[in-house]
Amino acid sequence: MINWRMMRYRLEYLIFQTLVCVVRSLPLRESVKLAKGLAFVIHYCLPRKMTRYKVAAENLRTALGEDLSEQEVDQTIYQMWTHLFRMIVEIIQLPRKLHRGNIFDVLDFDYPPELITALCSGRPVILLSGHYGNWEIAVSVFGLFGFPMGVVARELDNPYLNKWFAQFRQHTGHRAMAKSGGYDDMVATIERRGHLALLGDQDAGKRGLFVNFFGKPASTFKSIALLALEYNAYICVGYARRLPDDFERNQWIKFEMGCEELIDATKCVSKDPVGEITQQFTSALEKAIRKSPEQYFWVHRRWKSQPRVREKKKRQAEPIAEKRAA
């Protein structure tokens, strides 16, 4: 019996490997044009329901204001798709384009000296980013500088693609960890005073901790703050933001590597340390995203879950409304 799912996975992987071969054969400018062309197809040729245009538009207005014009929203979403395809191209190019010999030509660093102190302190560091900029490059750079990390990421449904990305993350000395069921690995790493890298802007469901993100409650995982508090870890809210292209002067793409905030869990004296730290790193992510909102992944449903308090109020309001109607 034919396993159609595996056939589909193999076909997807074949298409991806074809893209890899094409990208590696193209000059830099042409690879950027390819990414822009793919973004054009996604944004202008596919049905908007398929590309989750409505979700992205709603998220943009939630974050940046209801007064955004249709043109501004549409342009930002198109730029987002361009960014995402450029990120894929950059990931394919990275092993050949970024190395210790040219790292200071490719990257502009905006890190406080305290971060180096933290990495060399013998205490664990959690590198926290979001679906912003090229987060894969941000992680790779730490490996190139000799700070291997456990990279926590959701496993892809396609096993062939999942293996490719796991090997990509390991090429700079990191260790890939599955987000689902990988908590024990995370704890084991941090107990050994190792470092972790993960994304902290996913919806955590109705049981998550609600903190403000662009002025609206967003369900956020408590485990990051809990790990930091239990194991006296630092949290570095970092990013790799693509800078404007200058093909005449730069050999590759130019990025700003930044640390928006360095949080020392041992210095938290709040009565609600988990809430304070979670709000602190979420606010830092928001601050970073505001620098280049077109480089954020607006199609994921960051505000999908709502606080239960609102649901209770809604249930209490329904009988009152019915009585008034009667």
PDB file of C-alpha atoms in Angstrom, residues 14-285:
ATOM      1  CA  LEU A  14      12.797  17.354  -3.472  1.00  0.00           C
ATOM      2  CA  ILE A  15      11.376  20.826  -4.130  1.00  0.00           C
ATOM      3  CA  PHE A  16      13.337  22.223  -1.195  1.00  0.00           C
ATOM      4  CA  GLN A  17      16.589  20.612  -2.350  1.00  0.00           C
ATOM      5  CA  THR A  18      15.995  22.036  -5.820  1.00  0.00           C
ATOM      6  CA  LEU A  19      15.669  25.472  -4.207  1.00  0.00           C
ATOM      7  CA  VAL A  20      18.900  24.826  -2.271  1.00  0.00           C
ATOM      8  CA  CYS A  21      20.769  24.006  -5.493  1.00  0.00           C
ATOM      9  CA  VAL A  22      19.373  27.064  -7.272  1.00  0.00           C
ATOM     10  CA  VAL A  23      20.190  29.441  -4.408  1.00  0.00           C
ATOM     11  CA  ARG A  24      23.750  28.142  -4.059  1.00  0.00           C
ATOM     12  CA  SER A  25      24.374  28.673  -7.759  1.00  0.00           C
ATOM     13  CA  LEU A  26      23.076  32.256  -7.863  1.00  0.00           C
ATOM     14  CA  PRO A  27      25.023  35.471  -7.285  1.00  0.00           C
ATOM     15  CA  LEU A  28      23.926  37.475  -4.243  1.00  0.00           C
ATOM     16  CA  ARG A  29      21.764  40.007  -6.098  1.00  0.00           C
ATOM     17  CA  GLU A  30      19.997  37.302  -8.073  1.00  0.00           C
ATOM     18  CA  SER A  31      19.229  35.317  -4.921  1.00  0.00           C
ATOM     19  CA  VAL A  32      17.600  38.418  -3.428  1.00  0.00           C
ATOM     20  CA  LYS A  33      15.547  38.845  -6.612  1.00  0.00           C
ATOM     21  CA  LEU A  34      14.469  35.203  -6.337  1.00  0.00           C
ATOM     22  CA  ALA A  35      13.238  35.761  -2.768  1.00  0.00           C
ATOM     23  CA  LYS A  36      11.327  38.869  -3.829  1.00  0.00           C
ATOM     24  CA  GLY A  37       9.784  36.982  -6.742  1.00  0.00           C
ATOM     25  CA  LEU A  38       8.573  34.160  -4.486  1.00  0.00           C
ATOM     26  CA  ALA A  39       7.146  36.744  -2.073  1.00  0.00           C
ATOM     27  CA  PHE A  40       5.305  38.408  -4.965  1.00  0.00           C
ATOM     28  CA  VAL A  41       3.702  35.084  -5.930  1.00  0.00           C
ATOM     29  CA  ILE A  42       2.616  34.337  -2.349  1.00  0.00           C
ATOM     30  CA  HIS A  43       1.236  37.820  -1.729  1.00  0.00           C
ATOM     31  CA  TYR A  44      -0.384  38.705  -5.032  1.00  0.00           C
ATOM     32  CA  CYS A  45      -1.179  35.404  -6.746  1.00  0.00           C
ATOM     33  CA  LEU A  46      -2.408  33.041  -4.029  1.00  0.00           C
ATOM     34  CA  PRO A  47      -5.828  33.368  -2.334  1.00  0.00           C
ATOM     35  CA  ARG A  48      -5.586  35.556   0.758  1.00  0.00           C
ATOM     36  CA  LYS A  49      -7.290  32.927   2.876  1.00  0.00           C
ATOM     37  CA  MET A  50      -4.456  30.541   2.049  1.00  0.00           C
ATOM     38  CA  THR A  51      -1.796  33.086   3.058  1.00  0.00           C
ATOM     39  CA  ARG A  52      -3.631  34.111   6.274  1.00  0.00           C
ATOM     40  CA  TYR A  53      -3.763  37.716   5.105  1.00  0.00           C
ATOM     41  CA  LYS A  54      -6.650  38.570   7.436  1.00  0.00           C
ATOM     42  CA  VAL A  55      -4.769  37.253  10.485  1.00  0.00           C
ATOM     43  CA  ALA A  56      -1.670  39.274   9.570  1.00  0.00           C
ATOM     44  CA  ALA A  57      -3.720  42.438   8.979  1.00  0.00           C
ATOM     45  CA  GLU A  58      -5.537  42.070  12.309  1.00  0.00           C
ATOM     46  CA  ASN A  59      -2.263  41.471  14.146  1.00  0.00           C
ATOM     47  CA  LEU A  60      -0.646  44.510  12.550  1.00  0.00           C
ATOM     48  CA  ARG A  61      -3.518  46.770  13.571  1.00  0.00           C
ATOM     49  CA  THR A  62      -3.520  45.295  17.074  1.00  0.00           C
ATOM     50  CA  ALA A  63       0.198  45.979  17.426  1.00  0.00           C
ATOM     51  CA  LEU A  64       0.741  49.204  15.507  1.00  0.00           C
ATOM     52  CA  GLY A  65      -2.645  50.906  15.710  1.00  0.00           C
ATOM     53  CA  GLU A  66      -6.068  50.806  14.099  1.00  0.00           C
ATOM     54  CA  ASP A  67      -5.244  53.969  12.152  1.00  0.00           C
ATOM     55  CA  LEU A  68      -2.933  52.058   9.780  1.00  0.00           C
ATOM     56  CA  SER A  69      -4.163  52.525   6.221  1.00  0.00           C
ATOM     57  CA  GLU A  70      -4.975  49.576   3.955  1.00  0.00           C
ATOM     58  CA  GLN A  71      -1.958  50.482   1.846  1.00  0.00           C
ATOM     59  CA  GLU A  72       0.379  50.480   4.876  1.00  0.00           C
ATOM     60  CA  VAL A  73      -0.959  47.118   6.045  1.00  0.00           C
ATOM     61  CA  ASP A  74      -0.680  45.577   2.586  1.00  0.00           C
ATOM     62  CA  GLN A  75       2.841  46.897   2.065  1.00  0.00           C
ATOM     63  CA  THR A  76       4.028  45.605   5.448  1.00  0.00           C
ATOM     64  CA  ILE A  77       2.589  42.137   4.787  1.00  0.00           C
ATOM     65  CA  TYR A  78       4.290  42.005   1.382  1.00  0.00           C
ATOM     66  CA  GLN A  79       7.573  43.085   2.999  1.00  0.00           C
ATOM     67  CA  MET A  80       7.062  40.370   5.624  1.00  0.00           C
ATOM     68  CA  TRP A  81       6.834  37.680   2.926  1.00  0.00           C
ATOM     69  CA  THR A  82       9.907  39.138   1.229  1.00  0.00           C
ATOM     70  CA  HIS A  83      11.744  38.965   4.538  1.00  0.00           C
ATOM     71  CA  LEU A  84      10.711  35.340   5.158  1.00  0.00           C
ATOM     72  CA  PHE A  85      11.882  34.144   1.744  1.00  0.00           C
ATOM     73  CA  ARG A  86      15.104  36.094   2.113  1.00  0.00           C
ATOM     74  CA  MET A  87      15.595  34.393   5.466  1.00  0.00           C
ATOM     75  CA  ILE A  88      15.268  30.955   3.847  1.00  0.00           C
ATOM     76  CA  VAL A  89      17.784  31.992   1.180  1.00  0.00           C
ATOM     77  CA  GLU A  90      20.164  33.272   3.878  1.00  0.00           C
ATOM     78  CA  ILE A  91      19.896  30.030   5.864  1.00  0.00           C
ATOM     79  CA  ILE A  92      20.878  28.078   2.745  1.00  0.00           C
ATOM     80  CA  GLN A  93      23.802  30.436   2.086  1.00  0.00           C
ATOM     81  CA  LEU A  94      24.957  30.796   5.684  1.00  0.00           C
ATOM     82  CA  PRO A  95      27.393  27.834   5.993  1.00  0.00           C
ATOM     83  CA  ARG A  96      29.385  29.202   3.027  1.00  0.00           C
ATOM     84  CA  LYS A  97      28.922  32.920   3.641  1.00  0.00           C
ATOM     85  CA  LEU A  98      29.391  33.346   7.390  1.00  0.00           C
ATOM     86  CA  HIS A  99      32.511  32.196   9.241  1.00  0.00           C
ATOM     87  CA  ARG A 100      34.915  33.446  11.875  1.00  0.00           C
ATOM     88  CA  GLY A 101      37.015  35.229   9.266  1.00  0.00           C
ATOM     89  CA  ASN A 102      34.273  37.616   8.091  1.00  0.00           C
ATOM     90  CA  ILE A 103      31.919  37.759  11.052  1.00  0.00           C
ATOM     91  CA  PHE A 104      32.678  41.420  11.807  1.00  0.00           C
ATOM     92  CA  ASP A 105      32.122  42.365   8.157  1.00  0.00           C
ATOM     93  CA  VAL A 106      28.671  40.758   8.113  1.00  0.00           C
ATOM     94  CA  LEU A 107      27.462  41.795  11.564  1.00  0.00           C
ATOM     95  CA  ASP A 108      27.154  45.073  13.440  1.00  0.00           C
ATOM     96  CA  PHE A 109      27.091  44.216  17.138  1.00  0.00           C
ATOM     97  CA  ASP A 110      24.923  46.066  19.633  1.00  0.00           C
ATOM     98  CA  TYR A 111      25.586  44.017  22.776  1.00  0.00           C
ATOM     99  CA  PRO A 112      26.383  45.256  26.279  1.00  0.00           C
ATOM    100  CA  PRO A 113      29.719  44.082  27.741  1.00  0.00           C
ATOM    101  CA  GLU A 114      27.715  42.390  30.499  1.00  0.00           C
ATOM    102  CA  LEU A 115      26.555  39.739  28.008  1.00  0.00           C
ATOM    103  CA  ILE A 116      30.100  38.431  27.505  1.00  0.00           C
ATOM    104  CA  THR A 117      30.526  38.447  31.270  1.00  0.00           C
ATOM    105  CA  ALA A 118      27.317  36.419  31.602  1.00  0.00           C
ATOM    106  CA  LEU A 119      28.387  33.867  28.973  1.00  0.00           C
ATOM    107  CA  CYS A 120      31.723  33.365  30.732  1.00  0.00           C
ATOM    108  CA  SER A 121      30.309  33.437  34.266  1.00  0.00           C
ATOM    109  CA  GLY A 122      29.691  29.703  34.584  1.00  0.00           C
ATOM    110  CA  ARG A 123      25.974  30.358  34.956  1.00  0.00           C
ATOM    111  CA  PRO A 124      23.474  29.256  32.281  1.00  0.00           C
ATOM    112  CA  VAL A 125      22.277  31.772  29.694  1.00  0.00           C
ATOM    113  CA  ILE A 126      18.954  31.536  27.872  1.00  0.00           C
ATOM    114  CA  LEU A 127      19.154  33.229  24.479  1.00  0.00           C
ATOM    115  CA  LEU A 128      15.573  34.298  23.886  1.00  0.00           C
ATOM    116  CA  SER A 129      14.326  35.629  20.576  1.00  0.00           C
ATOM    117  CA  GLY A 130      11.079  35.726  18.630  1.00  0.00           C
ATOM    118  CA  HIS A 131       9.883  35.181  15.074  1.00  0.00           C
ATOM    119  CA  TYR A 132      11.752  38.343  14.171  1.00  0.00           C
ATOM    120  CA  GLY A 133      14.692  39.093  11.919  1.00  0.00           C
ATOM    121  CA  ASN A 134      16.805  36.068  11.045  1.00  0.00           C
ATOM    122  CA  TRP A 135      16.713  34.187  14.337  1.00  0.00           C
ATOM    123  CA  GLU A 136      18.711  31.284  12.873  1.00  0.00           C
ATOM    124  CA  ILE A 137      21.673  33.567  12.198  1.00  0.00           C
ATOM    125  CA  ALA A 138      21.433  34.984  15.717  1.00  0.00           C
ATOM    126  CA  VAL A 139      21.864  31.480  17.140  1.00  0.00           C
ATOM    127  CA  SER A 140      24.616  30.466  14.688  1.00  0.00           C
ATOM    128  CA  VAL A 141      26.800  33.412  15.678  1.00  0.00           C
ATOM    129  CA  PHE A 142      27.028  32.235  19.286  1.00  0.00           C
ATOM    130  CA  GLY A 143      28.261  28.864  18.038  1.00  0.00           C
ATOM    131  CA  LEU A 144      30.921  30.537  15.893  1.00  0.00           C
ATOM    132  CA  PHE A 145      32.148  32.416  18.968  1.00  0.00           C
ATOM    133  CA  GLY A 146      32.476  29.143  20.884  1.00  0.00           C
ATOM    134  CA  PHE A 147      29.288  29.210  22.933  1.00  0.00           C
ATOM    135  CA  PRO A 148      27.378  26.042  21.950  1.00  0.00           C
ATOM    136  CA  MET A 149      23.728  25.915  22.941  1.00  0.00           C
ATOM    137  CA  GLY A 150      20.790  23.589  23.095  1.00  0.00           C
ATOM    138  CA  VAL A 151      18.537  24.952  20.346  1.00  0.00           C
ATOM    139  CA  VAL A 152      14.889  24.331  21.191  1.00  0.00           C
ATOM    140  CA  ALA A 153      12.540  24.243  18.194  1.00  0.00           C
ATOM    141  CA  ARG A 154       9.301  22.597  17.159  1.00  0.00           C
ATOM    142  CA  GLU A 155       9.880  19.498  15.075  1.00  0.00           C
ATOM    143  CA  LEU A 156       8.710  19.871  11.479  1.00  0.00           C
ATOM    144  CA  ASP A 157       6.058  17.441  10.267  1.00  0.00           C
ATOM    145  CA  ASN A 158       8.240  16.545   7.298  1.00  0.00           C
ATOM    146  CA  PRO A 159      10.993  14.269   8.716  1.00  0.00           C
ATOM    147  CA  TYR A 160      13.372  15.005   5.829  1.00  0.00           C
ATOM    148  CA  LEU A 161      13.118  18.778   6.277  1.00  0.00           C
ATOM    149  CA  ASN A 162      13.317  18.361  10.043  1.00  0.00           C
ATOM    150  CA  LYS A 163      16.603  16.446   9.690  1.00  0.00           C
ATOM    151  CA  TRP A 164      18.016  19.087   7.311  1.00  0.00           C
ATOM    152  CA  PHE A 165      17.293  21.953   9.717  1.00  0.00           C
ATOM    153  CA  ALA A 166      18.574  19.954  12.707  1.00  0.00           C
ATOM    154  CA  GLN A 167      21.874  19.364  10.892  1.00  0.00           C
ATOM    155  CA  PHE A 168      22.008  23.048   9.936  1.00  0.00           C
ATOM    156  CA  ARG A 169      21.723  24.069  13.589  1.00  0.00           C
ATOM    157  CA  GLN A 170      24.373  21.556  14.587  1.00  0.00           C
ATOM    158  CA  HIS A 171      26.981  22.744  12.073  1.00  0.00           C
ATOM    159  CA  THR A 172      28.148  25.501  14.445  1.00  0.00           C
ATOM    160  CA  GLY A 173      28.308  23.170  17.445  1.00  0.00           C
ATOM    161  CA  HIS A 174      24.763  23.479  18.744  1.00  0.00           C
ATOM    162  CA  ARG A 175      22.527  20.612  19.796  1.00  0.00           C
ATOM    163  CA  ALA A 176      18.981  20.404  18.405  1.00  0.00           C
ATOM    164  CA  MET A 177      16.205  19.805  20.942  1.00  0.00           C
ATOM    165  CA  ALA A 178      12.570  19.069  20.197  1.00  0.00           C
ATOM    166  CA  LYS A 179      10.183  21.552  21.766  1.00  0.00           C
ATOM    167  CA  SER A 180       7.541  18.860  22.227  1.00  0.00           C
ATOM    168  CA  GLY A 181       8.666  16.509  24.971  1.00  0.00           C
ATOM    169  CA  GLY A 182      12.079  18.143  25.188  1.00  0.00           C
ATOM    170  CA  TYR A 183      11.692  19.783  28.593  1.00  0.00           C
ATOM    171  CA  ASP A 184      13.857  17.139  30.294  1.00  0.00           C
ATOM    172  CA  ASP A 185      16.654  17.854  27.794  1.00  0.00           C
ATOM    173  CA  MET A 186      16.340  21.576  28.519  1.00  0.00           C
ATOM    174  CA  VAL A 187      16.579  20.991  32.266  1.00  0.00           C
ATOM    175  CA  ALA A 188      19.535  18.611  31.866  1.00  0.00           C
ATOM    176  CA  THR A 189      21.384  21.201  29.756  1.00  0.00           C
ATOM    177  CA  ILE A 190      20.768  24.058  32.140  1.00  0.00           C
ATOM    178  CA  GLU A 191      21.664  21.899  35.168  1.00  0.00           C
ATOM    179  CA  ARG A 192      25.087  21.394  33.560  1.00  0.00           C
ATOM    180  CA  ARG A 193      25.281  25.197  33.293  1.00  0.00           C
ATOM    181  CA  GLY A 194      24.867  24.962  29.554  1.00  0.00           C
ATOM    182  CA  HIS A 195      23.111  27.547  27.423  1.00  0.00           C
ATOM    183  CA  LEU A 196      19.729  27.369  25.687  1.00  0.00           C
ATOM    184  CA  ALA A 197      18.333  29.161  22.639  1.00  0.00           C
ATOM    185  CA  LEU A 198      14.601  29.356  22.023  1.00  0.00           C
ATOM    186  CA  LEU A 199      11.759  31.526  20.754  1.00  0.00           C
ATOM    187  CA  GLY A 200       9.515  33.116  23.351  1.00  0.00           C
ATOM    188  CA  ASP A 201       6.650  34.611  21.369  1.00  0.00           C
ATOM    189  CA  GLN A 202       4.343  31.631  20.767  1.00  0.00           C
ATOM    190  CA  ASP A 203       0.804  31.496  22.114  1.00  0.00           C
ATOM    191  CA  ALA A 204       0.860  29.330  25.266  1.00  0.00           C
ATOM    192  CA  GLY A 205      -2.853  28.552  25.344  1.00  0.00           C
ATOM    193  CA  LYS A 206      -5.386  29.384  28.031  1.00  0.00           C
ATOM    194  CA  ARG A 207      -3.121  28.071  30.796  1.00  0.00           C
ATOM    195  CA  GLY A 208      -0.279  30.388  29.858  1.00  0.00           C
ATOM    196  CA  LEU A 209       0.691  33.535  31.707  1.00  0.00           C
ATOM    197  CA  PHE A 210      -0.947  36.616  30.206  1.00  0.00           C
ATOM    198  CA  VAL A 211       1.354  39.610  29.842  1.00  0.00           C
ATOM    199  CA  ASN A 212       1.086  42.719  27.707  1.00  0.00           C
ATOM    200  CA  PHE A 213       2.469  42.482  24.180  1.00  0.00           C
ATOM    201  CA  PHE A 214       1.891  45.632  22.128  1.00  0.00           C
ATOM    202  CA  GLY A 215      -0.661  46.682  24.752  1.00  0.00           C
ATOM    203  CA  LYS A 216      -2.815  43.542  24.540  1.00  0.00           C
ATOM    204  CA  PRO A 217      -2.757  40.456  26.828  1.00  0.00           C
ATOM    205  CA  ALA A 218      -0.829  37.619  25.193  1.00  0.00           C
ATOM    206  CA  SER A 219      -0.555  34.092  26.574  1.00  0.00           C
ATOM    207  CA  THR A 220       3.120  33.350  27.242  1.00  0.00           C
ATOM    208  CA  PHE A 221       4.977  30.279  28.488  1.00  0.00           C
ATOM    209  CA  LYS A 222       5.965  30.477  32.173  1.00  0.00           C
ATOM    210  CA  SER A 223       8.674  27.834  31.810  1.00  0.00           C
ATOM    211  CA  ILE A 224      11.298  30.342  30.633  1.00  0.00           C
ATOM    212  CA  ALA A 225      11.054  32.448  33.786  1.00  0.00           C
ATOM    213  CA  LEU A 226      10.743  29.353  35.988  1.00  0.00           C
ATOM    214  CA  LEU A 227      13.944  27.859  34.551  1.00  0.00           C
ATOM    215  CA  ALA A 228      15.807  31.142  34.957  1.00  0.00           C
ATOM    216  CA  LEU A 229      14.700  31.501  38.579  1.00  0.00           C
ATOM    217  CA  GLU A 230      15.382  27.901  39.584  1.00  0.00           C
ATOM    218  CA  TYR A 231      18.833  27.707  37.992  1.00  0.00           C
ATOM    219  CA  ASN A 232      19.962  31.354  38.430  1.00  0.00           C
ATOM    220  CA  ALA A 233      20.147  31.844  34.683  1.00  0.00           C
ATOM    221  CA  TYR A 234      20.537  34.980  32.621  1.00  0.00           C
ATOM    222  CA  ILE A 235      18.027  35.726  29.866  1.00  0.00           C
ATOM    223  CA  CYS A 236      19.409  37.525  26.817  1.00  0.00           C
ATOM    224  CA  VAL A 237      16.646  38.941  24.626  1.00  0.00           C
ATOM    225  CA  GLY A 238      18.478  38.972  21.303  1.00  0.00           C
ATOM    226  CA  TYR A 239      17.854  39.380  17.595  1.00  0.00           C
ATOM    227  CA  ALA A 240      19.541  39.577  14.192  1.00  0.00           C
ATOM    228  CA  ARG A 241      17.910  42.365  12.200  1.00  0.00           C
ATOM    229  CA  ARG A 242      18.653  42.694   8.484  1.00  0.00           C
ATOM    230  CA  LEU A 243      20.049  46.094   7.544  1.00  0.00           C
ATOM    231  CA  PRO A 244      19.521  47.873   4.196  1.00  0.00           C
ATOM    232  CA  ASP A 245      21.333  46.229   1.289  1.00  0.00           C
ATOM    233  CA  ASP A 246      24.614  47.647   0.029  1.00  0.00           C
ATOM    234  CA  PHE A 247      25.786  45.206  -2.632  1.00  0.00           C
ATOM    235  CA  GLU A 248      28.666  47.449  -3.699  1.00  0.00           C
ATOM    236  CA  ARG A 249      30.358  47.466  -0.292  1.00  0.00           C
ATOM    237  CA  ASN A 250      29.215  44.243   1.387  1.00  0.00           C
ATOM    238  CA  GLN A 251      30.134  40.703   0.350  1.00  0.00           C
ATOM    239  CA  TRP A 252      26.920  39.346   1.838  1.00  0.00           C
ATOM    240  CA  ILE A 253      23.873  40.566   3.736  1.00  0.00           C
ATOM    241  CA  LYS A 254      24.466  42.934   6.648  1.00  0.00           C
ATOM    242  CA  PHE A 255      22.799  42.322  10.030  1.00  0.00           C
ATOM    243  CA  GLU A 256      22.550  44.103  13.329  1.00  0.00           C
ATOM    244  CA  MET A 257      23.083  41.635  16.175  1.00  0.00           C
ATOM    245  CA  GLY A 258      21.464  43.122  19.236  1.00  0.00           C
ATOM    246  CA  CYS A 259      20.722  42.340  22.850  1.00  0.00           C
ATOM    247  CA  GLU A 260      17.608  44.317  23.705  1.00  0.00           C
ATOM    248  CA  GLU A 261      17.824  43.377  27.368  1.00  0.00           C
ATOM    249  CA  LEU A 262      19.897  41.159  29.642  1.00  0.00           C
ATOM    250  CA  ILE A 263      17.824  39.873  32.555  1.00  0.00           C
ATOM    251  CA  ASP A 264      19.544  38.511  35.665  1.00  0.00           C
ATOM    252  CA  ALA A 265      17.045  36.272  37.452  1.00  0.00           C
ATOM    253  CA  THR A 266      18.987  36.500  40.724  1.00  0.00           C
ATOM    254  CA  LYS A 267      18.264  40.235  40.949  1.00  0.00           C
ATOM    255  CA  CYS A 268      14.479  39.882  40.689  1.00  0.00           C
ATOM    256  CA  VAL A 269      12.902  40.924  44.019  1.00  0.00           C
ATOM    257  CA  SER A 270       9.277  41.123  42.906  1.00  0.00           C
ATOM    258  CA  LYS A 271       6.508  39.340  44.826  1.00  0.00           C
ATOM    259  CA  ASP A 272       5.617  37.797  41.462  1.00  0.00           C
ATOM    260  CA  PRO A 273       9.028  37.058  39.926  1.00  0.00           C
ATOM    261  CA  VAL A 274       7.642  34.797  37.183  1.00  0.00           C
ATOM    262  CA  GLY A 275       5.212  37.486  36.054  1.00  0.00           C
ATOM    263  CA  GLU A 276       7.826  40.236  36.205  1.00  0.00           C
ATOM    264  CA  ILE A 277      10.462  38.340  34.222  1.00  0.00           C
ATOM    265  CA  THR A 278       7.914  37.159  31.632  1.00  0.00           C
ATOM    266  CA  GLN A 279       6.658  40.716  31.135  1.00  0.00           C
ATOM    267  CA  GLN A 280      10.229  41.989  31.018  1.00  0.00           C
ATOM    268  CA  PHE A 281      11.371  39.745  28.161  1.00  0.00           C
ATOM    269  CA  THR A 282       8.071  40.169  26.290  1.00  0.00           C
ATOM    270  CA  SER A 283       8.399  43.966  26.445  1.00  0.00           C
ATOM    271  CA  ALA A 284      11.998  43.687  25.246  1.00  0.00           C
ATOM    272  CA  LEU A 285      10.871  41.601  22.250  1.00  0.00           C
TER     273      LEU A 285
END
